[in-house]
mmCIF file of C-alpha atoms in Angstrom:
data_model
loop_
_atom_site.group_PDB
_atom_site.id
_atom_site.type_symbol
_atom_site.label_atom_id
_atom_site.label_comp_id
_atom_site.label_asym_id
_atom_site.label_seq_id
_atom_site.Cartn_x
_atom_site.Cartn_y
_atom_site.Cartn_z
ATOM 1 C CA UNK A 29 10.234 5.403 9.651
ATOM 2 C CA UNK A 30 9.526 1.873 8.427
ATOM 3 C CA UNK A 31 10.568 0.482 11.821
ATOM 4 C CA UNK A 32 7.809 2.575 13.419
ATOM 5 C CA UNK A 33 5.349 1.270 10.831
ATOM 6 C CA UNK A 34 6.234 -2.317 11.762
ATOM 7 C CA UNK A 35 5.980 -1.597 15.488
ATOM 8 C CA UNK A 36 2.707 0.301 15.086
ATOM 9 C CA UNK A 37 1.029 -2.456 13.086
ATOM 10 C CA UNK A 38 2.297 -5.103 15.483
ATOM 11 C CA UNK A 39 0.838 -3.133 18.392
ATOM 12 C CA UNK A 40 -2.467 -2.824 16.533
ATOM 13 C CA UNK A 41 -2.782 -6.612 16.238
ATOM 14 C CA UNK A 42 -2.010 -6.997 19.935
ATOM 15 C CA UNK A 43 -4.673 -4.413 20.818
ATOM 16 C CA UNK A 44 -7.239 -6.271 18.700
ATOM 17 C CA UNK A 45 -6.504 -9.397 20.724
ATOM 18 C CA UNK A 46 -7.232 -7.580 23.985
ATOM 19 C CA UNK A 47 -10.085 -5.321 22.954
ATOM 20 C CA UNK A 48 -12.624 -7.983 21.913
ATOM 21 C CA UNK A 49 -14.225 -9.727 24.878
ATOM 22 C CA UNK A 50 -17.392 -11.641 25.691
ATOM 23 C CA UNK A 51 -19.037 -8.352 26.706
ATOM 24 C CA UNK A 52 -18.574 -6.618 23.354
ATOM 25 C CA UNK A 53 -18.473 -9.602 20.980
ATOM 26 C CA UNK A 54 -22.094 -8.901 19.972
ATOM 27 C CA UNK A 55 -20.903 -5.626 18.438
ATOM 28 C CA UNK A 56 -17.232 -6.099 17.547
ATOM 29 C CA UNK A 57 -16.634 -9.754 16.668
ATOM 30 C CA UNK A 58 -17.102 -10.213 12.953
ATOM 31 C CA UNK A 59 -19.306 -13.190 12.145
ATOM 32 C CA UNK A 60 -20.563 -13.609 15.674
ATOM 33 C CA UNK A 61 -22.359 -10.261 15.552
ATOM 34 C CA UNK A 62 -24.482 -11.487 12.620
ATOM 35 C CA UNK A 63 -25.492 -14.841 14.127
ATOM 36 C CA UNK A 64 -29.030 -15.574 15.226
ATOM 37 C CA UNK A 65 -29.737 -16.153 18.904
ATOM 38 C CA UNK A 66 -29.907 -19.889 18.266
ATOM 39 C CA UNK A 67 -26.509 -19.905 16.544
ATOM 40 C CA UNK A 68 -24.922 -17.821 19.303
ATOM 41 C CA UNK A 69 -26.203 -20.329 21.860
ATOM 42 C CA UNK A 70 -24.437 -23.116 19.947
ATOM 43 C CA UNK A 71 -21.228 -21.198 19.334
ATOM 44 C CA UNK A 72 -18.391 -21.795 21.904
ATOM 45 C CA UNK A 73 -17.566 -18.109 22.328
ATOM 46 C CA UNK A 74 -15.252 -18.505 25.352
ATOM 47 C CA UNK A 75 -13.069 -21.112 23.660
ATOM 48 C CA UNK A 76 -13.012 -19.135 20.429
ATOM 49 C CA UNK A 77 -11.935 -15.927 22.166
ATOM 50 C CA UNK A 78 -9.046 -17.762 23.843
ATOM 51 C CA UNK A 79 -7.735 -18.815 20.424
ATOM 52 C CA UNK A 80 -8.540 -15.366 18.996
ATOM 53 C CA UNK A 81 -6.522 -13.606 21.682
ATOM 54 C CA UNK A 82 -3.590 -16.011 21.492
ATOM 55 C CA UNK A 83 -3.401 -15.640 17.731
ATOM 56 C CA UNK A 84 -3.406 -11.834 17.792
ATOM 57 C CA UNK A 85 -0.899 -11.558 20.631
ATOM 58 C CA UNK A 86 1.539 -13.970 19.012
ATOM 59 C CA UNK A 87 1.067 -12.583 15.549
ATOM 60 C CA UNK A 88 1.376 -8.974 16.707
ATOM 61 C CA UNK A 89 4.661 -9.730 18.475
ATOM 62 C CA UNK A 90 6.098 -11.782 15.601
ATOM 63 C CA UNK A 91 4.933 -9.233 13.018
ATOM 64 C CA UNK A 92 6.634 -6.355 14.845
ATOM 65 C CA UNK A 93 9.829 -8.336 15.483
ATOM 66 C CA UNK A 94 10.160 -9.534 11.894
ATOM 67 C CA UNK A 95 9.185 -6.085 10.589
ATOM 68 C CA UNK A 96 11.967 -4.411 12.569
ATOM 69 C CA UNK A 97 14.431 -6.984 11.271
ATOM 70 C CA UNK A 98 13.323 -6.407 7.686
ATOM 71 C CA UNK A 99 13.476 -2.617 8.129
ATOM 72 C CA UNK A 100 17.105 -2.933 9.194
ATOM 73 C CA UNK A 101 17.933 -5.149 6.211
ATOM 74 C CA UNK A 102 15.939 -3.194 3.617
ATOM 75 C CA UNK A 103 13.078 -0.753 4.417
ATOM 76 C CA UNK A 104 11.273 -1.751 1.212
ATOM 77 C CA UNK A 105 10.700 -5.234 2.626
ATOM 78 C CA UNK A 106 8.455 -3.787 5.343
ATOM 79 C CA UNK A 107 5.958 -2.682 2.689
ATOM 80 C CA UNK A 108 5.747 -6.218 1.307
ATOM 81 C CA UNK A 109 5.559 -7.562 4.859
ATOM 82 C CA UNK A 110 2.694 -5.225 5.783
ATOM 83 C CA UNK A 111 0.761 -5.990 2.618
ATOM 84 C CA UNK A 112 1.157 -9.768 2.410
ATOM 85 C CA UNK A 113 1.868 -11.233 5.870
ATOM 86 C CA UNK A 114 -1.434 -10.226 7.564
ATOM 87 C CA UNK A 115 -3.457 -11.760 4.726
ATOM 88 C CA UNK A 116 -1.541 -15.033 4.989
ATOM 89 C CA UNK A 117 -1.930 -14.977 8.770
ATOM 90 C CA UNK A 118 -5.704 -14.496 8.622
ATOM 91 C CA UNK A 119 -6.067 -17.260 6.032
ATOM 92 C CA UNK A 120 -4.306 -19.532 8.534
ATOM 93 C CA UNK A 121 -6.515 -18.231 11.369
ATOM 94 C CA UNK A 122 -9.716 -18.849 9.398
ATOM 95 C CA UNK A 123 -8.671 -22.429 8.700
ATOM 96 C CA UNK A 124 -7.527 -22.960 12.304
ATOM 97 C CA UNK A 125 -10.832 -21.775 13.782
ATOM 98 C CA UNK A 126 -13.315 -23.302 11.326
ATOM 99 C CA UNK A 127 -13.919 -26.125 13.824
ATOM 100 C CA UNK A 128 -15.788 -23.673 16.073
ATOM 101 C CA UNK A 129 -18.499 -22.938 13.502
ATOM 102 C CA UNK A 130 -18.472 -25.856 11.085
ATOM 103 C CA UNK A 131 -21.726 -27.152 12.629
ATOM 104 C CA UNK A 132 -23.441 -23.840 11.797
ATOM 105 C CA UNK A 133 -24.512 -23.787 8.109
ATOM 106 C CA UNK A 134 -24.628 -19.991 7.812
ATOM 107 C CA UNK A 135 -21.131 -19.638 9.263
ATOM 108 C CA UNK A 136 -19.723 -22.340 6.999
ATOM 109 C CA UNK A 137 -20.830 -20.275 4.003
ATOM 110 C CA UNK A 138 -19.374 -17.158 5.585
ATOM 111 C CA UNK A 139 -16.056 -18.922 6.163
ATOM 112 C CA UNK A 140 -15.836 -19.996 2.520
ATOM 113 C CA UNK A 141 -16.677 -16.477 1.389
ATOM 114 C CA UNK A 142 -14.140 -14.953 3.785
ATOM 115 C CA UNK A 143 -11.394 -17.290 2.576
ATOM 116 C CA UNK A 144 -12.240 -16.498 -1.039
ATOM 117 C CA UNK A 145 -12.038 -12.752 -0.324
ATOM 118 C CA UNK A 146 -8.695 -13.130 1.468
ATOM 119 C CA UNK A 147 -7.210 -15.220 -1.336
ATOM 120 C CA UNK A 148 -8.440 -12.705 -3.917
ATOM 121 C CA UNK A 149 -6.946 -9.875 -1.844
ATOM 122 C CA UNK A 150 -3.631 -11.742 -1.629
ATOM 123 C CA UNK A 151 -3.501 -12.196 -5.402
ATOM 124 C CA UNK A 152 -4.382 -8.521 -5.893
ATOM 125 C CA UNK A 153 -1.728 -7.261 -3.451
ATOM 126 C CA UNK A 154 1.001 -9.452 -4.960
ATOM 127 C CA UNK A 155 -0.042 -8.251 -8.417
ATOM 128 C CA UNK A 156 0.133 -4.629 -7.281
ATOM 129 C CA UNK A 157 3.625 -5.129 -5.849
ATOM 130 C CA UNK A 158 4.740 -6.738 -9.104
ATOM 131 C CA UNK A 159 3.212 -3.880 -11.116
ATOM 132 C CA UNK A 160 4.701 -1.203 -8.895
ATOM 133 C CA UNK A 161 8.204 -2.688 -9.138
ATOM 134 C CA UNK A 162 8.393 -2.147 -12.892
ATOM 135 C CA UNK A 163 10.964 0.520 -13.824
ATOM 136 C CA UNK A 164 9.922 3.869 -15.263
ATOM 137 C CA UNK A 165 11.522 4.640 -18.633
ATOM 138 C CA UNK A 166 11.710 8.086 -20.221
ATOM 139 C CA UNK A 167 11.643 8.750 -23.974
ATOM 140 C CA UNK A 168 11.545 12.170 -25.609
ATOM 141 C CA UNK A 169 10.603 12.720 -29.253
ATOM 142 C CA UNK A 170 9.777 15.846 -31.233
ATOM 143 C CA UNK A 171 6.265 16.160 -29.858
ATOM 144 C CA UNK A 172 5.872 14.081 -26.699
ATOM 145 C CA UNK A 173 7.609 13.168 -23.469
ATOM 146 C CA UNK A 174 6.729 9.533 -22.797
ATOM 147 C CA UNK A 175 7.249 7.942 -19.392
ATOM 148 C CA UNK A 176 6.406 4.245 -19.190
ATOM 149 C CA UNK A 177 5.904 2.120 -16.076
ATOM 150 C CA UNK A 178 3.636 2.656 -13.056
ATOM 151 C CA UNK A 179 1.774 5.965 -13.323
ATOM 152 C CA UNK A 180 3.464 6.601 -16.648
ATOM 153 C CA UNK A 181 2.290 9.465 -18.807
ATOM 154 C CA UNK A 182 2.406 10.675 -22.412
ATOM 155 C CA UNK A 183 2.897 14.415 -22.113
ATOM 156 C CA UNK A 184 2.584 16.514 -25.306
ATOM 157 C CA UNK A 185 5.299 19.163 -25.305
ATOM 158 C CA UNK A 186 2.735 21.818 -26.198
ATOM 159 C CA UNK A 187 1.076 21.215 -22.795
ATOM 160 C CA UNK A 188 4.244 22.147 -20.842
ATOM 161 C CA UNK A 189 4.298 25.654 -19.392
ATOM 162 C CA UNK A 190 7.216 25.557 -16.926
ATOM 163 C CA UNK A 191 10.406 23.626 -16.282
ATOM 164 C CA UNK A 192 12.951 23.616 -13.483
ATOM 165 C CA UNK A 193 15.226 21.643 -11.188
ATOM 166 C CA UNK A 194 14.406 21.194 -7.496
ATOM 167 C CA UNK A 195 16.815 19.953 -4.842
ATOM 168 C CA UNK A 196 13.983 18.750 -2.585
ATOM 169 C CA UNK A 197 10.386 17.736 -3.054
ATOM 170 C CA UNK A 198 7.717 20.355 -2.310
ATOM 171 C CA UNK A 199 5.599 19.889 0.790
ATOM 172 C CA UNK A 200 3.399 16.799 0.554
ATOM 173 C CA UNK A 201 0.326 16.502 2.786
ATOM 174 C CA UNK A 202 -1.072 13.140 1.720
ATOM 175 C CA UNK A 203 -1.045 10.452 -0.937
ATOM 176 C CA UNK A 204 -4.249 10.396 -2.989
ATOM 177 C CA UNK A 205 -3.381 7.151 -4.722
ATOM 178 C CA UNK A 206 -0.177 5.416 -5.645
ATOM 179 C CA UNK A 207 2.533 3.806 -3.561
ATOM 180 C CA UNK A 208 5.391 4.972 -1.409
ATOM 181 C CA UNK A 209 8.236 2.911 0.066
ATOM 182 C CA UNK A 210 11.776 3.539 1.182
ATOM 183 C CA UNK A 211 12.929 3.563 -2.446
ATOM 184 C CA UNK A 212 10.033 4.898 -4.526
ATOM 185 C CA UNK A 213 7.163 7.383 -4.481
ATOM 186 C CA UNK A 214 4.886 7.132 -7.496
ATOM 187 C CA UNK A 215 1.344 8.333 -7.922
ATOM 188 C CA UNK A 216 -0.760 11.398 -7.173
ATOM 189 C CA UNK A 217 0.051 13.298 -4.005
ATOM 190 C CA UNK A 218 -1.681 16.236 -2.349
ATOM 191 C CA UNK A 219 0.228 19.421 -1.577
ATOM 192 C CA UNK A 220 -0.823 22.561 0.336
ATOM 193 C CA UNK A 221 -2.158 24.303 -2.788
ATOM 194 C CA UNK A 222 -2.618 21.493 -5.309
ATOM 195 C CA UNK A 223 -1.707 18.003 -6.391
ATOM 196 C CA UNK A 224 1.460 16.548 -7.896
ATOM 197 C CA UNK A 225 2.201 13.528 -10.047
ATOM 198 C CA UNK A 226 5.331 12.024 -8.509
ATOM 199 C CA UNK A 227 7.653 9.626 -10.344
ATOM 200 C CA UNK A 228 10.446 9.398 -7.798
ATOM 201 C CA UNK A 229 13.157 6.818 -7.175
ATOM 202 C CA UNK A 230 14.931 7.290 -3.843
ATOM 203 C CA UNK A 231 17.442 8.511 -2.907
ATOM 204 C CA UNK A 232 17.667 11.431 -5.319
ATOM 205 C CA UNK A 233 19.839 14.522 -5.745
ATOM 206 C CA UNK A 234 17.644 16.521 -8.111
ATOM 207 C CA UNK A 235 14.007 16.549 -9.150
ATOM 208 C CA UNK A 236 12.830 17.692 -12.574
ATOM 209 C CA UNK A 237 9.727 19.907 -12.296
ATOM 210 C CA UNK A 238 7.412 19.927 -15.299
ATOM 211 C CA UNK A 239 4.457 22.289 -15.053
ATOM 212 C CA UNK A 240 1.448 21.640 -17.281
ATOM 213 C CA UNK A 241 -1.037 24.105 -18.759
ATOM 214 C CA UNK A 242 -3.857 21.795 -17.694
ATOM 215 C CA UNK A 243 -3.082 19.132 -15.159
ATOM 216 C CA UNK A 244 -0.961 18.601 -12.089
ATOM 217 C CA UNK A 245 2.793 19.308 -12.194
ATOM 218 C CA UNK A 246 4.949 16.244 -12.862
ATOM 219 C CA UNK A 247 7.980 15.712 -10.603
ATOM 220 C CA UNK A 248 10.581 13.264 -11.919
ATOM 221 C CA UNK A 249 13.686 11.761 -10.307
ATOM 222 C CA UNK A 250 14.430 8.321 -11.719
ATOM 223 C CA UNK A 251 17.342 5.954 -11.640
ATOM 224 C CA UNK A 252 19.513 6.087 -14.759
ATOM 225 C CA UNK A 253 17.994 9.476 -15.634
ATOM 226 C CA UNK A 254 20.040 12.663 -15.885
ATOM 227 C CA UNK A 255 17.415 15.234 -14.898
ATOM 228 C CA UNK A 256 19.502 18.239 -15.972
ATOM 229 C CA UNK A 257 20.206 16.712 -19.384
ATOM 230 C CA UNK A 258 16.499 15.995 -19.888
ATOM 231 C CA UNK A 259 15.718 19.579 -18.821
ATOM 232 C CA UNK A 260 18.027 20.953 -21.541
ATOM 233 C CA UNK A 261 16.565 18.588 -24.141
ATOM 234 C CA UNK A 262 13.040 19.668 -23.228
ATOM 235 C CA UNK A 263 13.979 23.351 -23.484
ATOM 236 C CA UNK A 264 15.539 22.760 -26.910
ATOM 237 C CA UNK A 265 12.478 20.867 -28.095
ATOM 238 C CA UNK A 266 10.119 23.544 -26.815
ATOM 239 C CA UNK A 267 12.068 26.271 -28.677
ATOM 240 C CA UNK A 268 11.967 24.234 -31.876
ATOM 241 C CA UNK A 269 8.222 23.744 -31.477
ATOM 242 C CA UNK A 270 7.526 27.414 -30.733
ATOM 243 C CA UNK A 271 5.753 29.368 -33.492
#
C-alpha cells in the first residue's frame, strides 16, 4: 500500500508541473494570481514556468523512486518521507526562485511569509512524528485503566460496559484524526455505525475491545501487552467493583 502512496504522490507533483501554464497562471499560479497588472508585466513568467516545471518533474520522479525504495526497506519510512520531504523541497524551490520576484516589493514580503510558514510546518510535522512515536503504556489499578502515550486515555472501570477479544479490526471507513502507518494506527476512526478509539501496534494477533457506557469503544493491541491477560484482569476488577 505504501508503495502506491509514494507513486501516487510522485505522480501528483509531476501533474502539477504540467498543469500550470501561461494560459491559466492568472488563476492557478500562487503568488502570480495576486499580483497587480504592473507587477505581472515585470514578472518573467515564461522563465519562471520553465523552472517551475523542471522542479516538479524532477522532484516528482525522485520522490516516487525514493518512496518506493523506502517502502521496500520499511513502510513506516514512507510516512516520514511524505510528511517531511515535500516541505524541504518547497523551501529549496522558494529560495531557488526568489530571483524572479526580488525586484517586486509585495512578492518579497510574500516570499518571506511563505518561507516562514513552510519552516513552521516543518517543525510542526517533525514534532508530530516525534510525539506519535512514543510508546503506549498500560496500567490498571483498582479504579482506572490508564493508557499513556499518543491518544492515551484514563478510563474509569465504572464506565466500561463490555469486554471482548477480536481477531480482526471492525470495518473502518475513515480516520477522523490521528495517524496510521505500516506499524501503528492510533486516534479516532469512523466505522459504519459509529466511531472507535484505536490504539493499535501492527502486526497484531488479537485486539482487546472495551465498550464504554458513554464514549466510543476502545480497541487495544499494543506491543508488550498480553490482551487476554488484561481482559481477565479487567473482568476481575469489574467483579470486585460491582455492588
